[in-house]
Coordinates of C-alpha atoms in Angstrom, one line a residue:
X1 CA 0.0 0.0 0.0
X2 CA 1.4 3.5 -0.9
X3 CA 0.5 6.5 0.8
X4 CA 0.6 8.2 -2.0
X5 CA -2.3 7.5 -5.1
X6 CA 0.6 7.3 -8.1
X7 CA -2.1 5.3 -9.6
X8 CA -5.6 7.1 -9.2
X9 CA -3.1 10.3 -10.7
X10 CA -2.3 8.4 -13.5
X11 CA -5.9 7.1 -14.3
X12 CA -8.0 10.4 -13.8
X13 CA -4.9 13.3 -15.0
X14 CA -6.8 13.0 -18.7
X15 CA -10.1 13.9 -17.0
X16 CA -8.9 17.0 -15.8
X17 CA -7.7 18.0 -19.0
X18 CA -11.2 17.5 -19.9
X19 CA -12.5 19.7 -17.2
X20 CA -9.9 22.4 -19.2
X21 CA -11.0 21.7 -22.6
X22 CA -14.8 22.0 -21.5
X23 CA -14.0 25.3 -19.9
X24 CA -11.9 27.4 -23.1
X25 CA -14.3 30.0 -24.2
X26 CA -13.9 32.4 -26.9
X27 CA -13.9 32.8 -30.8
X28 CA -14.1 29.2 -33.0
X29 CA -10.3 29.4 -34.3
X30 CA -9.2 30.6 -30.8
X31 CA -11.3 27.3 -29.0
X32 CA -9.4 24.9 -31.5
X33 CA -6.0 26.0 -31.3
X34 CA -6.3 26.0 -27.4
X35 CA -8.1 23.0 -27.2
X36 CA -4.9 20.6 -29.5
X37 CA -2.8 22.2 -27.4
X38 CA -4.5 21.7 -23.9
X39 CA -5.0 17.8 -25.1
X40 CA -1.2 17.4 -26.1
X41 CA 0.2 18.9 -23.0
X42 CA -2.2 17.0 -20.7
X43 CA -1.1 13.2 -22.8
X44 CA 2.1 14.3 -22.2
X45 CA 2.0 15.0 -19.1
X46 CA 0.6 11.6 -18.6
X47 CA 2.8 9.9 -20.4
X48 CA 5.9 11.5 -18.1
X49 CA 3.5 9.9 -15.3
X50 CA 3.7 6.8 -16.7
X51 CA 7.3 6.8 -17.5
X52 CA 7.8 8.1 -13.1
X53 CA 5.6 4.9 -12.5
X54 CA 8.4 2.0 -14.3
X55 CA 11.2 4.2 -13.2
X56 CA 9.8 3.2 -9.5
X57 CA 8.7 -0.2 -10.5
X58 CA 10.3 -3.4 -8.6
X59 CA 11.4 -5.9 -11.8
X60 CA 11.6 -8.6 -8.9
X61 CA 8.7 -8.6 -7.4
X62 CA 5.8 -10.7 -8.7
X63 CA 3.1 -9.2 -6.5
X64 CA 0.8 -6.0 -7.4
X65 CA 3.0 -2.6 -6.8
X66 CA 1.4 0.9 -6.1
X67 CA -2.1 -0.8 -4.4
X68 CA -4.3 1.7 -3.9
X69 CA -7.7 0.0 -1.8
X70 CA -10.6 2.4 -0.5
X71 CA -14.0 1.7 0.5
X72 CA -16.4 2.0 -2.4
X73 CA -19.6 0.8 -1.5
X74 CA -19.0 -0.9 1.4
X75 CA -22.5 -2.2 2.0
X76 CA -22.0 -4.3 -0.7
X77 CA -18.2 -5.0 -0.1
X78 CA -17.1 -3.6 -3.3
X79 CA -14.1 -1.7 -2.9
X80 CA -12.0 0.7 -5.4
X81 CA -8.7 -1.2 -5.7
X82 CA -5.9 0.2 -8.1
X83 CA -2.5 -1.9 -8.6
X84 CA -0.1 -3.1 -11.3
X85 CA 2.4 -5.7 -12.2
X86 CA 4.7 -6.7 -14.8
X87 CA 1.9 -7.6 -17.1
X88 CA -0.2 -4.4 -16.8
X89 CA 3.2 -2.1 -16.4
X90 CA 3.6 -2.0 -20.5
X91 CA 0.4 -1.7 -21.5
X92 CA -0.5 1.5 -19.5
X93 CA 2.8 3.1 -21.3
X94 CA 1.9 1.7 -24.4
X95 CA -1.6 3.6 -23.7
X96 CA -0.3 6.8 -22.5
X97 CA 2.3 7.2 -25.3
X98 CA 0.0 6.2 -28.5
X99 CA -2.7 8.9 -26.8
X100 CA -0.2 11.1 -27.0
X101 CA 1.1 10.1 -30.4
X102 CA -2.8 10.2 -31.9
X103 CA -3.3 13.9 -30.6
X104 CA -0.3 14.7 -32.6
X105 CA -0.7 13.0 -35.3
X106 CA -4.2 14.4 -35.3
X107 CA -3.1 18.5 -35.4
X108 CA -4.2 19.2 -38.7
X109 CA -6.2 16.0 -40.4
X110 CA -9.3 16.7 -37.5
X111 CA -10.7 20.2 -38.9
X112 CA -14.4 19.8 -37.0
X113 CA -15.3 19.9 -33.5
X114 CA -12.2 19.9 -32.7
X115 CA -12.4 20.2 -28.7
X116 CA -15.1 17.1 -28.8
X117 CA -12.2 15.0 -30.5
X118 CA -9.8 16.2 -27.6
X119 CA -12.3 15.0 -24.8
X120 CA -13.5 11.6 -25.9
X121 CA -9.5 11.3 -26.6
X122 CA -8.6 11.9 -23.4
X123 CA -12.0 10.2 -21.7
X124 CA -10.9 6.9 -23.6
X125 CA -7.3 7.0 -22.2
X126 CA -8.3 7.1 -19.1
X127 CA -10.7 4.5 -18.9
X128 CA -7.7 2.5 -20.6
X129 CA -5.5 3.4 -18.3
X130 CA -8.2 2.4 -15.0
X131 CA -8.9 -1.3 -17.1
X132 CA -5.1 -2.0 -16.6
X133 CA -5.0 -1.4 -13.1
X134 CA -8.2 -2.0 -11.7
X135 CA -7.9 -4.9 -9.0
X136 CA -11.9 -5.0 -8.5
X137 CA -13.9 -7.3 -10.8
X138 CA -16.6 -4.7 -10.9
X139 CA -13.7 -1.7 -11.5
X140 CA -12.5 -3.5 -14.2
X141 CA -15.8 -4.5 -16.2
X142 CA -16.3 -0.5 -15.6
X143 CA -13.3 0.6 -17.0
X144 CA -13.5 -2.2 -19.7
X145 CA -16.7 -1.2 -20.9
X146 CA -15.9 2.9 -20.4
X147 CA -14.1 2.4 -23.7
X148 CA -17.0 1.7 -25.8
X149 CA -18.2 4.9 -25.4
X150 CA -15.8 7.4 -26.7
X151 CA -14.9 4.8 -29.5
X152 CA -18.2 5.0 -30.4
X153 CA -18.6 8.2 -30.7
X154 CA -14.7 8.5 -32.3
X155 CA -16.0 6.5 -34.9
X156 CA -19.3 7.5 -35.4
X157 CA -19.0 11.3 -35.5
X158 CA -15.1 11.4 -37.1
X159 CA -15.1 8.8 -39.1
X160 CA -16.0 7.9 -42.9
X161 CA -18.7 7.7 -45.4
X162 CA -20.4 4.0 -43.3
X163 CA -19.0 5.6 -39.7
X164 CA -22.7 5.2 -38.4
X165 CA -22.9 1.4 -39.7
X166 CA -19.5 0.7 -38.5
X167 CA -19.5 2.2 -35.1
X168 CA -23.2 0.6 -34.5
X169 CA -21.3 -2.6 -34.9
X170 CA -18.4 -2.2 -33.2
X171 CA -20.8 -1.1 -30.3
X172 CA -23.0 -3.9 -30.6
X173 CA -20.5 -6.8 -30.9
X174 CA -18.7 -6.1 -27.9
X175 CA -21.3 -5.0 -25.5
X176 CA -23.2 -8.2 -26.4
X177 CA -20.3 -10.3 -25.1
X178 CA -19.2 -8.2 -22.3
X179 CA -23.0 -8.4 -21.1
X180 CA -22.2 -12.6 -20.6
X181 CA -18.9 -11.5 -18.8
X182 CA -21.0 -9.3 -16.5
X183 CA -23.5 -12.7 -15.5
X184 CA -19.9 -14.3 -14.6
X185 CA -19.1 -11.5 -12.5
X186 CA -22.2 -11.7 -10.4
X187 CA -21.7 -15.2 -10.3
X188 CA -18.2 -14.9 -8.3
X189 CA -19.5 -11.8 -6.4
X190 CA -22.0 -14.0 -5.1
X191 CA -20.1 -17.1 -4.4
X192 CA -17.3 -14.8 -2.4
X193 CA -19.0 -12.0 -1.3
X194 CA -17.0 -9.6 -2.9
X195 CA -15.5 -9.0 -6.1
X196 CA -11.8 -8.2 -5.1
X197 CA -9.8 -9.6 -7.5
X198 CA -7.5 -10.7 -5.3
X199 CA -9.8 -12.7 -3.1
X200 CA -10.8 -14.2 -6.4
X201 CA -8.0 -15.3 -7.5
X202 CA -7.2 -16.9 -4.0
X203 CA -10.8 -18.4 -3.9
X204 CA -11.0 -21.6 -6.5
X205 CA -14.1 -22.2 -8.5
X206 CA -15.4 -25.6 -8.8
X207 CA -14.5 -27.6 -12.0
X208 CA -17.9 -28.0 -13.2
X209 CA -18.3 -23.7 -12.6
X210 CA -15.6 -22.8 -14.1
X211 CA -16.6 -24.1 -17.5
X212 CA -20.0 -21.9 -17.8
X213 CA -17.5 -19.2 -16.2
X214 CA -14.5 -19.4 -18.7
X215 CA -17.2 -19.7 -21.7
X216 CA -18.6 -16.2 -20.3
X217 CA -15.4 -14.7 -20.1
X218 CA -14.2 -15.8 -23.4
X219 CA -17.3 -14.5 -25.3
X220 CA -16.2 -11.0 -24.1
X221 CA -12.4 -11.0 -24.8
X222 CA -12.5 -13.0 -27.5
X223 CA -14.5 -10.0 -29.1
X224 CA -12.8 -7.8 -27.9
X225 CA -8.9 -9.5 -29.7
X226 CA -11.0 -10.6 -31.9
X227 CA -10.6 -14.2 -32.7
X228 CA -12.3 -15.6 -35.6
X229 CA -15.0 -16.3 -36.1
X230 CA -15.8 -13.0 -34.3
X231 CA -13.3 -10.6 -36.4
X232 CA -15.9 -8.9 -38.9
X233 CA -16.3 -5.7 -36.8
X234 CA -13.0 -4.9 -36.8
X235 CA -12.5 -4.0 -40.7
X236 CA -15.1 -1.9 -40.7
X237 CA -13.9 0.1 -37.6
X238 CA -10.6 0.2 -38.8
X239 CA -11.8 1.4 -42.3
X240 CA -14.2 4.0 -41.4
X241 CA -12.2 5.4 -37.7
X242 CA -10.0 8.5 -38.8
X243 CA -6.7 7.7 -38.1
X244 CA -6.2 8.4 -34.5
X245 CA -9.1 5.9 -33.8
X246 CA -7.5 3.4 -35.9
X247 CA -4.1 3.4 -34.2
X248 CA -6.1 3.2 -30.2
X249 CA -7.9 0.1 -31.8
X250 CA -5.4 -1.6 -33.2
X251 CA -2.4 -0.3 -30.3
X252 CA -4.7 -0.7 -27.3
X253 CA -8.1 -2.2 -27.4
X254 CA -7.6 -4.9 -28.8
X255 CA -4.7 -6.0 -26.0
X256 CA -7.7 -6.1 -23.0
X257 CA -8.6 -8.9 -24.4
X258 CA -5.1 -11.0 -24.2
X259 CA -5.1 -8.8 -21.0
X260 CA -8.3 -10.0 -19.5
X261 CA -7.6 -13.7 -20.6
X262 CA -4.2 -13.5 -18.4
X263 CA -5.8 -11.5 -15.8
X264 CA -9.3 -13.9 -15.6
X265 CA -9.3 -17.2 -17.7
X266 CA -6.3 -18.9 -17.1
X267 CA -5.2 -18.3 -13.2
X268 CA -8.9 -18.2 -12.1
X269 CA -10.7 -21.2 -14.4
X270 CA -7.5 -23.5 -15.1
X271 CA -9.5 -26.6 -15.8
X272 CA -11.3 -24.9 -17.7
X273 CA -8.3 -23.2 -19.9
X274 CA -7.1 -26.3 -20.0
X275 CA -10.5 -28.4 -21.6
X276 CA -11.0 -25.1 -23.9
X277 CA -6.9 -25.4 -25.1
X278 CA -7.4 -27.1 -28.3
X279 CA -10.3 -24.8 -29.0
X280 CA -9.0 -22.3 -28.5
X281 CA -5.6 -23.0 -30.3
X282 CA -7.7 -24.5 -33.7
X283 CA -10.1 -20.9 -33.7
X284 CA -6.1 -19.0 -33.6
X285 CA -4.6 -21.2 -36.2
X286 CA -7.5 -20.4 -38.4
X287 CA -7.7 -17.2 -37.7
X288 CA -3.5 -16.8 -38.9
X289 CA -3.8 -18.8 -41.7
X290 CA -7.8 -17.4 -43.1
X291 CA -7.1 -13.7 -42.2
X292 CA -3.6 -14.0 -43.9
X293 CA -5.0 -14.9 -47.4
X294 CA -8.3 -12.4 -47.0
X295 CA -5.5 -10.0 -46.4
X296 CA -3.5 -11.3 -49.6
X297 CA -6.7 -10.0 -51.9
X298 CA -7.5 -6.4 -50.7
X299 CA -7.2 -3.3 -52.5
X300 CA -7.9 -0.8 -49.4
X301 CA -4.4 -0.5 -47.2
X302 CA -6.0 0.0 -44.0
X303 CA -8.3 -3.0 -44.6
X304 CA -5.1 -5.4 -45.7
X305 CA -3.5 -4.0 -41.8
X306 CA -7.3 -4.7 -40.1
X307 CA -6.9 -8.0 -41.3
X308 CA -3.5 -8.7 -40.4
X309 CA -4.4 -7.3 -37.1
X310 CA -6.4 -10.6 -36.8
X311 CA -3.9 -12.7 -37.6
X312 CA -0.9 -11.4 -35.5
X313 CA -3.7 -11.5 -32.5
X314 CA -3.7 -15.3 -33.4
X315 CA -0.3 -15.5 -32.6
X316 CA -1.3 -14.2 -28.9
X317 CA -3.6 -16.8 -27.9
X318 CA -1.6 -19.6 -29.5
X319 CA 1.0 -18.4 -27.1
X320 CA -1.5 -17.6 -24.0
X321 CA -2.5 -21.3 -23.9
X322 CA 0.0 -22.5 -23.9
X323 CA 0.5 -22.6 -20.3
X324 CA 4.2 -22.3 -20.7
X325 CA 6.6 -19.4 -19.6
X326 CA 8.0 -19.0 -23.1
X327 CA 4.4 -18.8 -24.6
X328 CA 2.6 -16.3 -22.0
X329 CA 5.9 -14.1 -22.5
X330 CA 6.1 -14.0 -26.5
X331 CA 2.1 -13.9 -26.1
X332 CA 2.7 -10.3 -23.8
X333 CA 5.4 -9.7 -25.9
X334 CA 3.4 -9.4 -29.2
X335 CA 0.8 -7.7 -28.0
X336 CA 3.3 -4.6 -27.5
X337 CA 4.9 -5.1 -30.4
X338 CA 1.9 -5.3 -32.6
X339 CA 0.5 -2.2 -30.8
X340 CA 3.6 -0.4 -31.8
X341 CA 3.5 -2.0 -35.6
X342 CA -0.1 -1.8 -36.1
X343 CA 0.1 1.9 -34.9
X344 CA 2.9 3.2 -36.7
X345 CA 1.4 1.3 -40.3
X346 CA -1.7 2.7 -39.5
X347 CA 0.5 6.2 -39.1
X348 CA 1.8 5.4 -42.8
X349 CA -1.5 5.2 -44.6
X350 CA -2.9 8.3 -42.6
X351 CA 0.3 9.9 -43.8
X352 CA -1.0 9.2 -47.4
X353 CA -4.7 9.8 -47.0
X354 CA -4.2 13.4 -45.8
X355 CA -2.3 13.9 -49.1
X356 CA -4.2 12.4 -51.5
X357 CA -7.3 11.4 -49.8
X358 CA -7.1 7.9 -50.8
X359 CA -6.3 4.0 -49.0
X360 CA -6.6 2.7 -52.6
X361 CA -3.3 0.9 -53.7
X362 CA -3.9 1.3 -56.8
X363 CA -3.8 5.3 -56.5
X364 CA 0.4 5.1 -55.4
X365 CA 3.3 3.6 -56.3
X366 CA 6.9 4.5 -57.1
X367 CA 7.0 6.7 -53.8
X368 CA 10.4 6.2 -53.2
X369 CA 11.7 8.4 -55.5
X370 CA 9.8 11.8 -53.9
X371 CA 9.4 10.7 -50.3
X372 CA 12.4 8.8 -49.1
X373 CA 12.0 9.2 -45.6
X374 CA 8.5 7.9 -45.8
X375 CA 9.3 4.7 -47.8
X376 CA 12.7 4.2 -45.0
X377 CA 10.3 4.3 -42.3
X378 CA 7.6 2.4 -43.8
X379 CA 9.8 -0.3 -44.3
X380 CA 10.9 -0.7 -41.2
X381 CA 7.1 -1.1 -39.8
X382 CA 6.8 -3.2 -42.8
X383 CA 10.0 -5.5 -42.0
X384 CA 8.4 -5.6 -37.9
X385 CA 5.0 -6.9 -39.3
X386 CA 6.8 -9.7 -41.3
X387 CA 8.9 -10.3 -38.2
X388 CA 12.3 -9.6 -39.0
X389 CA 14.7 -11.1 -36.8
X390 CA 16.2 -7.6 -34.8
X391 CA 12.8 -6.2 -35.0
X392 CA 9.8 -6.2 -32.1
X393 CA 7.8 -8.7 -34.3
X394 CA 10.3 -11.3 -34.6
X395 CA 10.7 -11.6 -30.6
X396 CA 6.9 -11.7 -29.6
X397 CA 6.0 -14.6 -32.6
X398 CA 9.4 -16.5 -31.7
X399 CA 8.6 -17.3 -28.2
X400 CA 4.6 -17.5 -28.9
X401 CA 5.6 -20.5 -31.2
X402 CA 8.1 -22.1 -28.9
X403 CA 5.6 -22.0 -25.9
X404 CA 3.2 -23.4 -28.5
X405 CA 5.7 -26.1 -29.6
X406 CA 6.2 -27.6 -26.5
X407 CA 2.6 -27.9 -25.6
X408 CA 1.2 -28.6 -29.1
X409 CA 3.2 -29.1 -31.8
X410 CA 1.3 -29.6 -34.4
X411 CA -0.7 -26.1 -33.5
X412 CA 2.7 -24.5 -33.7
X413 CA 3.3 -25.8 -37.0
X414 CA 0.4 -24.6 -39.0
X415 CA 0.7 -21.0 -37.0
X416 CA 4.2 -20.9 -38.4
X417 CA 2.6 -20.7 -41.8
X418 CA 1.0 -17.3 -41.0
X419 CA 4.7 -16.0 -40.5
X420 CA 5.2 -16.8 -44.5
X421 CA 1.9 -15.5 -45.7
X422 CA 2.2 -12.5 -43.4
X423 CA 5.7 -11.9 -45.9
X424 CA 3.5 -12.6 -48.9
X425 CA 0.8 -9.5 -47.9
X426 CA 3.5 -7.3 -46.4
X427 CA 6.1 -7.4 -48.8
X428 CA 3.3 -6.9 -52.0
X429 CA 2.0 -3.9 -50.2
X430 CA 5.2 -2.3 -49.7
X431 CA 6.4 -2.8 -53.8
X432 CA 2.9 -1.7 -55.2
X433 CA 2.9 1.3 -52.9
X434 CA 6.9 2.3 -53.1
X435 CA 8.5 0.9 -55.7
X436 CA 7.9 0.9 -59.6
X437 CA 6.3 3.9 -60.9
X438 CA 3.4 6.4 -60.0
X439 CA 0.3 5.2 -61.0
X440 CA -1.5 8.9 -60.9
X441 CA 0.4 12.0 -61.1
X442 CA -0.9 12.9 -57.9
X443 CA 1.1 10.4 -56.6
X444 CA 4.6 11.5 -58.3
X445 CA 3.9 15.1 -56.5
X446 CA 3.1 14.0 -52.9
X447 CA 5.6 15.7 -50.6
X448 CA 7.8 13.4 -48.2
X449 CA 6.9 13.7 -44.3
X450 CA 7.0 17.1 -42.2
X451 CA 8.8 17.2 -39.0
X452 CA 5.7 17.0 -37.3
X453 CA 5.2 13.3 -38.7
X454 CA 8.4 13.0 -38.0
X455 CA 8.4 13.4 -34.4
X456 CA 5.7 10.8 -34.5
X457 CA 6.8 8.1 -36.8
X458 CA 10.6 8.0 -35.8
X459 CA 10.5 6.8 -31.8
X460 CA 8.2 4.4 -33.2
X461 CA 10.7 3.3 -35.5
X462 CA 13.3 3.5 -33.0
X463 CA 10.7 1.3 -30.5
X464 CA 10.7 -1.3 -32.8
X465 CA 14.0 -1.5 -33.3
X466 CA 15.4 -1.4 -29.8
X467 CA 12.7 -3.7 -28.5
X468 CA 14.0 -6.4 -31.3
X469 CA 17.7 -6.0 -30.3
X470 CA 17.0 -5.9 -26.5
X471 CA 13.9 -7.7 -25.7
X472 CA 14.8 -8.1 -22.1
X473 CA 13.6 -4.8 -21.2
X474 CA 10.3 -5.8 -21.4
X475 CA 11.2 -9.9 -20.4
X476 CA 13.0 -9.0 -17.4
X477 CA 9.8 -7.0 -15.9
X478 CA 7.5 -9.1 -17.3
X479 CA 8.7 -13.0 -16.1
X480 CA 7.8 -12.8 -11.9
X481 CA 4.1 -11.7 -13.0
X482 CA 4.2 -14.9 -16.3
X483 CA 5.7 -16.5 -13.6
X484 CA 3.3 -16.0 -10.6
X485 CA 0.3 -16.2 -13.2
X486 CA 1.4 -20.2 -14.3
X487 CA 2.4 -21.1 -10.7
X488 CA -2.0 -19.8 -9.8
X489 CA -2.6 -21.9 -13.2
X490 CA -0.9 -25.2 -12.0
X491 CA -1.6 -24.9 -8.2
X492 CA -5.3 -24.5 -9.7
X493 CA -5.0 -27.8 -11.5
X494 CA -3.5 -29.8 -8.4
X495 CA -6.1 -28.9 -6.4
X496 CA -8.9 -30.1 -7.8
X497 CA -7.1 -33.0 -9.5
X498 CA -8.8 -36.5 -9.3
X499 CA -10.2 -39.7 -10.6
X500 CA -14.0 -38.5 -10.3
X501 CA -13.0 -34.9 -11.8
X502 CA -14.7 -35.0 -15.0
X503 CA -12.5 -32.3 -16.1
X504 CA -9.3 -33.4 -14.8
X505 CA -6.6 -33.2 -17.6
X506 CA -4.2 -36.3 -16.5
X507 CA -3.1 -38.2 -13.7
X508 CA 0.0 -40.1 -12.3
X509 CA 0.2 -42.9 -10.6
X510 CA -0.7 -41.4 -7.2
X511 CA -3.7 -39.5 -8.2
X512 CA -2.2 -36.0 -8.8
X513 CA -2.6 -34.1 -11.7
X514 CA -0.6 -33.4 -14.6
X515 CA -0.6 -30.2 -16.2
X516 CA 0.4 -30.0 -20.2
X517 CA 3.0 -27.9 -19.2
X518 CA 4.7 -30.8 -16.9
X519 CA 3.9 -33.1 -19.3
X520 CA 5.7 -31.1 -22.4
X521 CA 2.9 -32.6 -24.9
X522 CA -0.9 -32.3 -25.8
X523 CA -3.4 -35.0 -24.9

């Protein structure tokens, strides 16, 4: 427990930038200017918050750092609990430094109500921020549903020609799921009494629970990654969002779903993860392998990246399930480095559309020759995606697959295949837009980048670089958490382990259970 609410700060400092941007009066031009600037200094200031919090973080210690706990509604023994680990530590700076990088980004290519683009910016980052480090079940599912809203409303009101459609979809698809995660909820609050997280994670569910339970949970994250067969909102909110909305979707809300599996499934319902593996691992395969080759055929750039989105997020829960150390850290792993890659190439195509007003691929070509500095850095986002060994990409999908290997083999074989048709769509992208010549003569003329993209694009660059050569920045934080999270996994599976346990995974000779991750193999 700190005596000081580093947390709460962290969570709530966008919200008073709010309280700023509602109160700037004066002529339309005046409002504007005042409000980018009142939305960039108060992300920034955030992100320096953020950057404070891992400077203080413990890399050895596997428990929760910078608790926060105060009485909520104490009649009904929910309490407002704030706390982080390794696993939660990188995505609330991956949050706080892609806000900031969107209301840059953002400067000129938002021309209408500007100051309500500023506030449901800075409203969504800090829900964001309170999902990664709630500690109450009921603080979380708040948080994690919080985000809808401004999404919703980033899409809907910002967005393209089908924004209504798209953002009616994206509302719908998640809230329906989140709304079977919510009966879950009640279910645990009622069985403990309370809905610390803690005491929930301490308290084990019965076997023949925790299946109904994990199927709950999963209809809400698996949304929320989104896993096929439950992908087809994503497209169309990546398509339609301007670009800032793109780059939160694909950079941040689409991690709480990895995030809530590590957080929920797997250390509370670990019979449950366990019975659901192969499911789970056959729905990510297909969703590499099918999203990789509906990728292969589009003509819309920020379509072919929604797609691949899906894919790479198969990669995640390959890892995730697998139960092993090497998995659950290439699965955390990924997730950053696809919300830096993902980001940065949606970045790229923004770049283009404010010039030309166009994702078509047929519109470009033969860039190289009048913006060089665009088609370097587009390459190196371009080489991450692919996974590059010495780039972000190559790290997270390397250890994902070995996790996956040493569970279930043949899983990790046919994922591997994604990493050769993830080449196939990246690298054809990147010669029809770059190389060979214009294909309009608005195309020869675009200008390279400005320093203002720039300052944007090249710590991304550099992100993706020096988390490919030095992975262990992240590892070495991340492995007590992976660590503590499989040791609440396993002690999970011994304890209900035995002969009349209909979902008991394996047993020796003595009657205790063997986990898939002891055992080195799938059943």
């Amino acid at each position: 427990m700190t005596d000081f609410p580093l947390l709460s700060l962290l969570t709530f400092l966008p919200l008073f930038g709010v309280a700023f941007l509602l109160g700037i009066r004066g002529d339309q031009d005046v409002v504007e200017r005042n409000a980018r600037y009142v939305a960039l200094y108060t992300s920034f200031f955030t992100f320096a918050l953020s950057v404070y919090m891992l400077m203080r973080f413990n890399p050895y210690d596997d428990g929760f750092q910078f608790v926060e706990r105060y009485e909520w509604l104490p009649s009904l023994n929910i309490v407002y609990q704030l706390g982080i680990d390794g696993i939660s530590l990188f995505f609330i700076l991956l949050s706080t430094f892609l806000t900031m990088t969107c209301i840059l980004m953002s400067w000129q290519s938002v021309k209408t109500r500007v100051r309500e683009y500023m506030v449901a910016f800075l409203i969504l980052e800090s829900f964001m921020l309170g999902t990664f480090c709630a500690l109450d079940a009921v603080l979380f599912y708040v948080f994690f549903e919080g985000v809808l809203i401004p999404m919703f409303l980033i899409i809907g009101i910002w967005g393209g020609a089908r924004r209504v459609y798209a953002s009616y979809k994206f509302f719908l698809y998640t809230l329906l799921g989140s709304v079977l995660m919510l009966l879950a909820l009640i279910v645990l609050y009622f069985q403990n009494g309370t809905s610390d997280l803690l005491t929930l994670l301490e308290n084990p569910v019965s076997p023949s629970l925790q299946f109904w339970l994990w199927l709950a949970f999963f209809a809400s994250f698996a949304v929320k990654m989104p896993m096929w067969p439950v992908h087809t909102w994503l497209p169309d909110a990546h398509v339609e969002a301007p670009t800032g909305g793109s780059v939160i979707l694909a950079g941040v809300l689409l991690k709480m779903g990895g995030y809530g599996f590590l957080r929920f499934s797997l250390p509370m319902f670990p019979d449950a993860s366990t019975f659901f593996m192969p499911l789970v691992m056959s729905l990510s395969v297909v969703a590499i392998i099918y999203t990789s080759l509906v990728a292969l055929v589009q003509d819309d750039m920020k379509k072919m990246i929604a797609y691949s989105s899906v894919a790479h997020m198969g990669f995640v829960t390959l890892g995730i399930f697998s139960a092993t150390a090497q998995g659950i850290q290439g699965g955390i792993f990924q997730m950053l480095s696809h919300g830096l890659i993902s980001a940065a190439l949606f970045l790229i195509v923004g770049v283009l559309y404010d010039r030309l007003h166009s994702r078509e691929i047929a519109k470009y070509g033969g860039l190289v020759k009048n913006m060089p500095k665009y088609a370097t850095l587009f390459m190196i986002f371009m080489l991450g995606s692919v996974g590059l060994p010495g780039t972000s990409g190559f790290v997270g999908e390397f250890l994902s697959l070995l996790g996956t290997f040493t569970a279930a083999p043949v899983f990790a074989v046919l994922g591997a295949s994604g990493i050769v048709l993830g080449a196939a769509y990246m690298l054809w992208l990147y010669r029809r837009v770059v190389f060979g010549t214009p294909n309009t003569e608005e195309a020869a003329g675009l200008k390279d980048v400005n320093w203002r993209e720039m300052t944007v694009l090249v710590p991304l660059a550099g992100l993706v670089l020096f988390l490919g050569i030095f992975p262990n920045a992240v590892l070495s934080r991340t492995e007590p958490s992976v660590q503590r999270v499989i040791s609440q996994y396993q002690n999970g599976l011994e304890r209900y382990a035995g002969p009349k346990d209909p979902l008991s995974r394996g047993h020796d000779e003595t009657g205790h259970g063997k986990t898939r991750v002891e055992e080195g193999a799938p059943e």
